[in-house]
Amino acid sequence: MSTHVVIVAAGRGSRAGGDLPKQWQILAGKPVLAHTLAAFAGLPVTLVVHPDDMARARALAPEVRLVTGGAQRADSVRAALEALVGSDATRVLIHDGARPLVSRALIDRLIAALDHAPAAAPALPVTDALWRGERDQVTGTQSREGLYRAQTPQAFRLAEILAAHRAHPGGAADDVQVARAAGLDVQIVEGEEDNLKLTFPGDFQRAEAILKGRDVDIRLGNGYDVHAFTEGDHVWLCGVKVPHGRALLGHSDADVGMHALTDAIYGALAAGDIGRHFPPSDPQWKGAASHIFLRHAVELAGDRGYRISNCDVTLVCERPKIGPHAAEMQAALAAIMGLDADRISVKATTSERLGFTGREEGIAALATATLVKA
Ligand code: MG
């Protein structure tokens, strides 16, 4: 059994405003139809378009079967169904091109419903009170008992819906009406509030907001750094000068914590590491303060549309003791990064005197950073 999709997009509807029919208008950077086609990715699609839109449709969806629409919606659907005769299609989902937000879950529920029903369609119960009215005056009320708001895709077994369309005199509002006229039982499948039909300009704004909510892009990066001890009387850790009987050896100020954190941000951006942006072979970075590196990583994240949600730095050393300085380190990093201090964690552990940190040959640091598409 093979399920095919018919997307009806031949209308000239202009209530949405603009010069183009609504299915060709831009939604979140792409034509509405591009979103609709993406919702059915993986299923064979027949797209019904107006003759004037053939070239545009071919450019948008070169892989999709195109059919020229008719004068009425039912004519367009019929043309697509006839085009499926002789294919391997046994089931068909008929969908309005102007409903770009249909979910894969709803599509799957409809396909599953056809296992035990000849037809299935999504709908939501009417919850608002209903009135009758004329010229902005309420003239009566209407019971909402048993009323549903119909959506698409509407799902059918191909042979039955094709026969129903061939027999129908025309003028049907949708394919459920055609199916019922032919005596087919239609099962109601729970629809989705987000599966809205773009009709008015405000619908585009609502759809953009829904798409933005779906397009959550969270990135996690980690960083690790080590610097060896050398002679000296202080170390720089997370932007704080900490008195110590030794110093850390390195090209810059050897702030091992800030280096790990900087690499965590670069890592989340898949943008390499400090060495790529500030080559140690370049004399201008010799002795450079590490906040230059961290600031660069933060700005790169911003340039790419991400905000840093939180970061967490762990310093691994026996000494110096970090606890007394941790709050100052958080505040220093917060100032460099332009973040609230409660989004920054600085903590420490010893390595139980094991390994190079245990022998106090150097300090290691680990960091993670979470970036969210702003
Ligand atoms: Mg380093």
Tab-separated table of C-alpha atoms and ligand atoms in Angstrom:
chain	number	residue	atom	x	y	z
A	1	MET	CA	0.000	0.000	0.000
A	2	SER	CA	1.349	3.370	-0.932
A	3	THR	CA	0.158	6.723	0.375
A	4	HIS	CA	0.355	9.685	-1.977
A	5	VAL	CA	-0.293	13.329	-1.216
A	6	VAL	CA	-2.273	15.802	-3.304
A	7	ILE	CA	-1.566	19.419	-2.429
A	8	VAL	CA	-4.109	21.814	-3.860
A	9	ALA	CA	-2.540	25.191	-4.593
A	10	ALA	CA	-4.298	26.473	-7.696
A	11	GLY	CA	-6.374	29.168	-6.010
A	12	ARG	CA	-5.892	32.861	-6.612
A	13	GLY	CA	-6.947	33.818	-3.087
A	14	SER	CA	-5.951	37.378	-2.300
A	15	ARG	CA	-7.685	37.991	1.041
A	16	ALA	CA	-4.227	37.560	2.593
A	17	GLY	CA	-3.167	40.774	0.845
A	18	GLY	CA	-0.113	41.218	-1.349
A	19	ASP	CA	0.343	40.756	-5.067
A	20	LEU	CA	0.826	36.997	-5.040
A	21	PRO	CA	-1.688	34.266	-4.232
A	22	LYS	CA	-1.225	33.375	-0.567
A	23	GLN	CA	0.401	29.981	-1.219
A	24	TRP	CA	3.225	31.795	-3.022
A	25	GLN	CA	3.719	34.535	-0.465
A	26	ILE	CA	6.783	34.432	1.760
A	27	LEU	CA	6.468	32.900	5.227
A	28	ALA	CA	9.586	32.881	7.434
A	29	GLY	CA	11.830	33.383	4.402
A	30	LYS	CA	10.283	30.769	2.084
A	31	PRO	CA	7.121	30.504	-0.021
A	32	VAL	CA	4.216	29.073	1.961
A	33	LEU	CA	4.201	26.076	-0.381
A	34	ALA	CA	7.820	25.263	0.474
A	35	HIS	CA	6.768	24.781	4.104
A	36	THR	CA	3.749	22.726	3.062
A	37	LEU	CA	5.870	20.474	0.848
A	38	ALA	CA	8.425	20.044	3.650
A	39	ALA	CA	5.673	18.834	5.991
A	40	PHE	CA	5.114	15.857	3.681
A	41	ALA	CA	8.803	15.081	3.085
A	42	GLY	CA	9.282	11.423	2.222
A	43	LEU	CA	5.813	10.952	0.725
A	44	PRO	CA	5.172	11.223	-3.038
A	45	VAL	CA	3.400	14.494	-3.786
A	46	THR	CA	1.223	15.692	-6.633
A	47	LEU	CA	1.009	19.475	-6.593
A	48	VAL	CA	-1.925	21.161	-8.293
A	49	VAL	CA	-1.146	24.699	-9.422
A	50	HIS	CA	-2.643	27.417	-11.560
A	51	PRO	CA	-1.397	27.376	-15.182
A	52	ASP	CA	0.301	30.737	-14.586
A	53	ASP	CA	2.336	29.239	-11.715
A	54	MET	CA	3.755	26.200	-13.544
A	55	ALA	CA	7.272	27.623	-13.992
A	56	ARG	CA	7.375	28.858	-10.398
A	57	ALA	CA	6.241	25.462	-9.132
A	58	ARG	CA	8.780	23.624	-11.283
A	59	ALA	CA	11.547	25.779	-9.823
A	60	LEU	CA	10.335	25.262	-6.244
A	61	ALA	CA	9.776	21.519	-6.426
A	62	PRO	CA	11.566	19.897	-9.381
A	63	GLU	CA	10.948	16.393	-7.975
A	64	VAL	CA	7.203	16.780	-7.571
A	65	ARG	CA	4.508	15.759	-10.051
A	66	LEU	CA	2.703	18.907	-11.226
A	67	VAL	CA	-0.885	19.014	-12.391
A	68	THR	CA	-2.749	22.018	-13.776
A	69	GLY	CA	-5.694	23.041	-11.640
A	70	GLY	CA	-9.249	23.566	-12.785
A	71	ALA	CA	-11.772	26.336	-12.309
A	72	GLN	CA	-13.084	24.998	-8.979
A	73	ARG	CA	-11.230	23.326	-6.130
A	74	ALA	CA	-13.023	20.038	-6.844
A	75	ASP	CA	-11.841	20.195	-10.462
A	76	SER	CA	-8.265	20.576	-9.245
A	77	VAL	CA	-8.557	17.613	-6.873
A	78	ARG	CA	-10.186	15.487	-9.548
A	79	ALA	CA	-7.373	16.271	-12.000
A	80	ALA	CA	-4.767	15.183	-9.440
A	81	LEU	CA	-6.637	11.982	-8.565
A	82	GLU	CA	-6.976	11.075	-12.237
A	83	ALA	CA	-3.219	11.621	-12.597
A	84	LEU	CA	-2.638	9.013	-9.879
A	85	VAL	CA	-4.478	6.292	-11.803
A	86	GLY	CA	-1.922	3.711	-12.846
A	87	SER	CA	0.524	4.698	-10.067
A	88	ASP	CA	1.121	2.554	-6.982
A	89	ALA	CA	-1.068	4.861	-4.898
A	90	THR	CA	-3.747	3.127	-2.847
A	91	ARG	CA	-4.294	5.920	-0.307
A	92	VAL	CA	-4.316	9.646	-0.792
A	93	LEU	CA	-4.064	12.621	1.535
A	94	ILE	CA	-5.667	15.727	0.027
A	95	HIS	CA	-4.298	18.918	1.554
A	96	ASP	CA	-4.695	22.665	1.121
A	97	GLY	CA	-1.442	24.307	0.104
A	98	ALA	CA	-2.239	27.201	2.437
A	99	ARG	CA	-1.955	24.992	5.558
A	100	PRO	CA	1.840	24.900	5.897
A	101	LEU	CA	2.054	23.920	9.582
A	102	VAL	CA	0.511	20.455	9.527
A	103	SER	CA	2.578	18.143	11.726
A	104	ARG	CA	4.010	14.742	10.895
A	105	ALA	CA	2.113	13.357	13.900
A	106	LEU	CA	-1.232	14.404	12.404
A	107	ILE	CA	-0.261	13.013	8.998
A	108	ASP	CA	0.636	9.688	10.636
A	109	ARG	CA	-2.650	9.594	12.598
A	110	LEU	CA	-4.623	10.073	9.389
A	111	ILE	CA	-2.732	7.373	7.513
A	112	ALA	CA	-3.249	4.989	10.441
A	113	ALA	CA	-6.987	5.775	10.534
A	114	LEU	CA	-7.343	4.466	6.981
A	115	ASP	CA	-6.505	0.968	8.293
A	116	HIS	CA	-10.064	0.703	9.556
A	117	ALA	CA	-12.021	3.494	7.856
A	118	PRO	CA	-12.491	4.405	4.186
A	119	ALA	CA	-11.952	8.092	4.978
A	120	ALA	CA	-10.561	10.185	7.830
A	121	ALA	CA	-10.194	13.908	8.304
A	122	PRO	CA	-8.903	16.206	11.048
A	123	ALA	CA	-11.187	18.571	12.891
A	124	LEU	CA	-11.445	20.422	16.178
A	125	PRO	CA	-14.646	20.948	18.177
A	126	VAL	CA	-16.006	24.474	18.105
A	127	THR	CA	-15.444	26.015	21.534
A	128	ASP	CA	-16.426	29.659	20.967
A	129	ALA	CA	-20.064	30.671	21.297
A	130	LEU	CA	-21.685	31.058	17.882
A	131	TRP	CA	-23.902	33.908	16.752
A	132	ARG	CA	-25.836	34.810	13.721
A	133	GLY	CA	-25.403	38.391	12.624
A	134	GLU	CA	-26.141	40.923	9.964
A	135	ARG	CA	-24.374	44.229	9.355
A	136	ASP	CA	-22.464	44.042	12.662
A	137	GLN	CA	-25.618	43.265	14.670
A	138	VAL	CA	-26.216	40.003	16.490
A	139	THR	CA	-29.464	38.562	15.200
A	140	GLY	CA	-29.421	35.238	17.005
A	141	THR	CA	-27.352	32.521	18.618
A	142	GLN	CA	-26.395	29.134	17.306
A	143	SER	CA	-25.710	25.992	19.307
A	144	ARG	CA	-22.127	24.734	18.902
A	145	GLU	CA	-23.242	21.243	19.933
A	146	GLY	CA	-21.793	18.730	17.496
A	147	LEU	CA	-20.019	21.344	15.388
A	148	TYR	CA	-16.427	20.919	14.249
A	149	ARG	CA	-13.892	23.091	12.451
A	150	ALA	CA	-12.694	21.037	9.482
A	151	GLN	CA	-9.038	20.894	8.491
A	152	THR	CA	-6.902	19.126	5.936
A	153	PRO	CA	-5.224	16.812	4.997
A	154	GLN	CA	-8.267	14.657	4.408
A	155	ALA	CA	-7.383	11.016	3.931
A	156	PHE	CA	-9.040	8.530	1.618
A	157	ARG	CA	-8.590	5.260	-0.129
A	158	LEU	CA	-7.835	6.328	-3.674
A	159	ALA	CA	-10.338	4.155	-5.530
A	160	GLU	CA	-13.231	5.306	-3.339
A	161	ILE	CA	-12.495	9.034	-3.425
A	162	LEU	CA	-11.798	8.976	-7.163
A	163	ALA	CA	-15.145	7.282	-7.790
A	164	ALA	CA	-16.818	9.779	-5.475
A	165	HIS	CA	-15.331	12.746	-7.363
A	166	ARG	CA	-16.285	11.277	-10.733
A	167	ALA	CA	-19.880	10.914	-9.523
A	168	HIS	CA	-20.179	14.290	-7.773
A	169	PRO	CA	-22.087	17.094	-9.534
A	170	GLY	CA	-19.651	19.760	-8.272
A	171	GLY	CA	-19.774	22.637	-5.852
A	172	ALA	CA	-18.471	20.724	-2.796
A	173	ALA	CA	-16.675	22.728	-0.095
A	174	ASP	CA	-14.161	19.962	0.492
A	175	ASP	CA	-13.422	16.317	-0.200
A	176	VAL	CA	-15.234	15.091	2.898
A	177	GLN	CA	-18.425	16.471	1.379
A	178	VAL	CA	-17.663	14.616	-1.855
A	179	ALA	CA	-16.937	11.404	0.060
A	180	ARG	CA	-20.109	11.616	2.103
A	181	ALA	CA	-22.192	12.244	-1.009
A	182	ALA	CA	-20.886	8.886	-2.221
A	183	GLY	CA	-21.888	7.218	1.042
A	184	LEU	CA	-18.400	6.919	2.551
A	185	ASP	CA	-18.091	7.061	6.327
A	186	VAL	CA	-15.562	9.700	7.408
A	187	GLN	CA	-13.792	9.293	10.724
A	188	ILE	CA	-12.928	12.468	12.611
A	189	VAL	CA	-9.295	12.561	13.721
A	190	GLU	CA	-8.262	15.174	16.282
A	191	GLY	CA	-6.888	18.192	14.417
A	192	GLU	CA	-4.336	20.751	15.559
A	193	GLU	CA	-4.734	24.412	16.509
A	194	ASP	CA	-1.445	25.147	14.771
A	195	ASN	CA	-2.669	23.619	11.503
A	196	LEU	CA	-4.126	26.945	10.514
A	197	LYS	CA	-5.210	27.943	7.026
A	198	LEU	CA	-3.495	31.140	5.954
A	199	THR	CA	-6.285	33.436	4.890
A	200	PHE	CA	-5.786	36.917	6.313
A	201	PRO	CA	-2.560	38.938	6.786
A	202	GLY	CA	-2.672	38.300	10.556
A	203	ASP	CA	-2.527	34.539	9.890
A	204	PHE	CA	0.962	34.965	8.436
A	205	GLN	CA	2.163	36.637	11.629
A	206	ARG	CA	0.693	33.838	13.731
A	207	ALA	CA	2.273	31.192	11.492
A	208	GLU	CA	5.673	32.904	11.701
A	209	ALA	CA	5.438	32.903	15.493
A	210	ILE	CA	4.582	29.188	15.517
A	211	LEU	CA	7.472	28.380	13.172
A	212	LYS	CA	9.860	30.376	15.317
A	213	GLY	CA	8.776	28.395	18.357
A	214	ARG	CA	9.471	25.131	16.501
A	215	ASP	CA	12.869	26.251	15.296
A	216	VAL	CA	14.624	25.886	18.632
A	217	ASP	CA	18.376	25.642	18.093
A	218	ILE	CA	20.327	24.835	21.252
A	219	ARG	CA	24.046	24.168	21.025
A	220	LEU	CA	26.421	22.727	23.571
A	221	GLY	CA	30.193	23.076	23.462
A	222	ASN	CA	32.986	21.857	25.662
A	223	GLY	CA	36.524	23.048	26.193
A	224	TYR	CA	39.589	21.654	27.955
A	225	ASP	CA	42.929	23.281	28.686
A	226	VAL	CA	46.084	22.655	30.685
A	227	HIS	CA	48.912	24.961	31.679
A	228	ALA	CA	52.070	23.936	33.525
A	229	PHE	CA	53.380	25.715	36.594
A	230	THR	CA	56.520	27.792	36.413
A	231	GLU	CA	58.209	30.189	38.786
A	232	GLY	CA	56.169	33.136	39.956
A	233	ASP	CA	53.975	34.507	42.700
A	234	HIS	CA	50.440	34.484	41.232
A	235	VAL	CA	48.185	32.779	38.715
A	236	TRP	CA	45.390	34.226	36.570
A	237	LEU	CA	42.254	32.095	36.773
A	238	CYS	CA	38.911	33.091	35.200
A	239	GLY	CA	39.975	36.727	35.056
A	240	VAL	CA	41.098	36.941	38.680
A	241	LYS	CA	44.689	37.362	39.899
A	242	VAL	CA	45.176	34.762	42.627
A	243	PRO	CA	48.306	34.906	44.811
A	244	HIS	CA	50.174	31.613	44.654
A	245	GLY	CA	53.703	30.346	45.115
A	246	ARG	CA	53.922	29.586	41.386
A	247	ALA	CA	52.723	30.996	38.058
A	248	LEU	CA	51.246	29.314	34.996
A	249	LEU	CA	53.372	29.040	31.886
A	250	GLY	CA	51.907	30.098	28.579
A	251	HIS	CA	52.039	32.467	25.625
A	252	SER	CA	49.385	34.750	27.051
A	253	ASP	CA	48.426	35.212	30.679
A	254	ALA	CA	47.870	31.426	30.756
A	255	ASP	CA	44.343	31.796	32.203
A	256	VAL	CA	43.521	28.137	31.847
A	257	GLY	CA	39.881	28.536	32.949
A	258	MET	CA	39.146	31.317	30.497
A	259	HIS	CA	40.845	29.374	27.699
A	260	ALA	CA	38.675	26.318	28.350
A	261	LEU	CA	35.558	28.492	28.422
A	262	THR	CA	36.524	30.267	25.202
A	263	ASP	CA	37.029	26.918	23.487
A	264	ALA	CA	33.639	25.732	24.761
A	265	ILE	CA	31.952	28.660	22.998
A	266	TYR	CA	33.932	28.112	19.792
A	267	GLY	CA	33.020	24.434	20.074
A	268	ALA	CA	29.298	25.170	20.321
A	269	LEU	CA	29.635	27.274	17.170
A	270	ALA	CA	31.723	24.582	15.440
A	271	ALA	CA	34.224	27.404	14.952
A	272	GLY	CA	37.503	25.723	15.837
A	273	ASP	CA	39.475	26.777	18.900
A	274	ILE	CA	41.537	29.650	20.304
A	275	GLY	CA	44.601	28.568	18.358
A	276	ARG	CA	42.730	29.003	15.093
A	277	HIS	CA	41.556	32.527	15.883
A	278	PHE	CA	44.689	33.655	17.752
A	279	PRO	CA	47.640	31.640	16.421
A	280	PRO	CA	50.367	31.306	19.103
A	281	SER	CA	52.903	31.740	16.290
A	282	ASP	CA	51.643	35.310	15.807
A	283	PRO	CA	53.736	37.637	18.050
A	284	GLN	CA	50.845	40.076	18.524
A	285	TRP	CA	49.081	37.563	20.824
A	286	LYS	CA	52.159	36.858	22.950
A	287	GLY	CA	51.187	37.828	26.465
A	288	ALA	CA	47.729	38.947	25.356
A	289	ALA	CA	45.129	39.073	28.093
A	290	SER	CA	42.736	36.132	27.792
A	291	HIS	CA	39.648	38.318	27.977
A	292	ILE	CA	40.413	39.318	24.373
A	293	PHE	CA	39.901	35.681	23.352
A	294	LEU	CA	36.756	35.211	25.424
A	295	ARG	CA	35.270	38.468	24.222
A	296	HIS	CA	35.924	37.416	20.625
A	297	ALA	CA	34.121	34.088	21.111
A	298	VAL	CA	31.133	35.821	22.731
A	299	GLU	CA	30.928	38.337	19.877
A	300	LEU	CA	31.191	35.564	17.296
A	301	ALA	CA	28.249	33.817	18.960
A	302	GLY	CA	26.253	37.044	18.808
A	303	ASP	CA	27.186	37.621	15.173
A	304	ARG	CA	25.872	34.165	14.333
A	305	GLY	CA	22.571	34.826	16.092
A	306	TYR	CA	23.197	32.956	19.339
A	307	ARG	CA	22.990	34.098	22.915
A	308	ILE	CA	24.915	32.303	25.620
A	309	SER	CA	22.450	30.721	27.986
A	310	ASN	CA	24.897	29.450	30.594
A	311	CYS	CA	28.419	28.223	31.081
A	312	ASP	CA	30.163	26.063	33.637
A	313	VAL	CA	33.885	25.994	34.356
A	314	THR	CA	35.654	23.387	36.490
A	315	LEU	CA	39.237	24.019	37.578
A	316	VAL	CA	41.272	20.942	38.513
A	317	CYS	CA	44.082	21.632	40.977
A	318	GLU	CA	45.224	20.921	44.511
A	319	ARG	CA	46.211	24.553	45.050
A	320	PRO	CA	45.497	27.416	45.055
A	321	LYS	CA	42.123	26.982	46.757
A	322	ILE	CA	39.465	28.249	44.356
A	323	GLY	CA	36.456	28.477	46.661
A	324	PRO	CA	37.396	31.827	48.224
A	325	HIS	CA	37.742	33.362	44.734
A	326	ALA	CA	34.869	31.645	42.911
A	327	ALA	CA	32.343	34.475	43.280
A	328	GLU	CA	34.883	37.028	42.074
A	329	MET	CA	35.671	34.780	39.096
A	330	GLN	CA	31.982	34.513	38.221
A	331	ALA	CA	31.670	38.292	38.367
A	332	ALA	CA	34.793	38.790	36.234
A	333	LEU	CA	33.568	36.378	33.549
A	334	ALA	CA	30.099	37.934	33.663
A	335	ALA	CA	31.563	41.381	33.012
A	336	ILE	CA	33.661	40.170	30.082
A	337	MET	CA	30.801	38.167	28.567
A	338	GLY	CA	28.002	40.657	29.220
A	339	LEU	CA	25.986	38.004	31.074
A	340	ASP	CA	24.298	37.839	34.445
A	341	ALA	CA	26.591	36.164	36.960
A	342	ASP	CA	23.929	33.556	37.740
A	343	ARG	CA	24.435	32.143	34.249
A	344	ILE	CA	28.086	31.447	34.988
A	345	SER	CA	29.405	28.708	37.233
A	346	VAL	CA	32.982	28.430	38.457
A	347	LYS	CA	33.854	25.471	40.627
A	348	ALA	CA	36.876	23.347	41.372
A	349	THR	CA	37.984	19.904	42.273
A	350	THR	CA	41.232	18.276	43.229
A	351	SER	CA	42.336	15.079	41.546
A	352	GLU	CA	43.040	13.394	44.861
A	353	ARG	CA	46.767	13.988	44.399
A	354	LEU	CA	46.724	11.751	41.315
A	355	GLY	CA	48.269	12.662	37.990
A	356	PHE	CA	49.933	15.905	36.959
A	357	THR	CA	47.408	18.099	38.735
A	358	GLY	CA	47.754	15.955	41.845
A	359	ARG	CA	51.523	16.374	41.733
A	360	GLU	CA	50.970	20.145	41.337
A	361	GLU	CA	52.759	20.275	38.009
A	362	GLY	CA	49.986	22.365	36.491
A	363	ILE	CA	46.282	23.218	36.416
A	364	ALA	CA	43.625	21.728	34.129
A	365	ALA	CA	40.252	23.285	33.314
A	366	LEU	CA	37.065	21.982	31.729
A	367	ALA	CA	34.202	24.131	30.525
A	368	THR	CA	30.818	23.765	28.883
A	369	ALA	CA	28.703	26.457	27.271
A	370	THR	CA	25.106	26.384	26.067
A	371	LEU	CA	24.126	28.652	23.198
A	372	VAL	CA	20.560	29.345	22.114
A	373	LYS	CA	19.537	30.804	18.765
A	374	ALA	CA	18.281	34.227	19.694
B	1	MG	MG	45.615	27.683	27.117
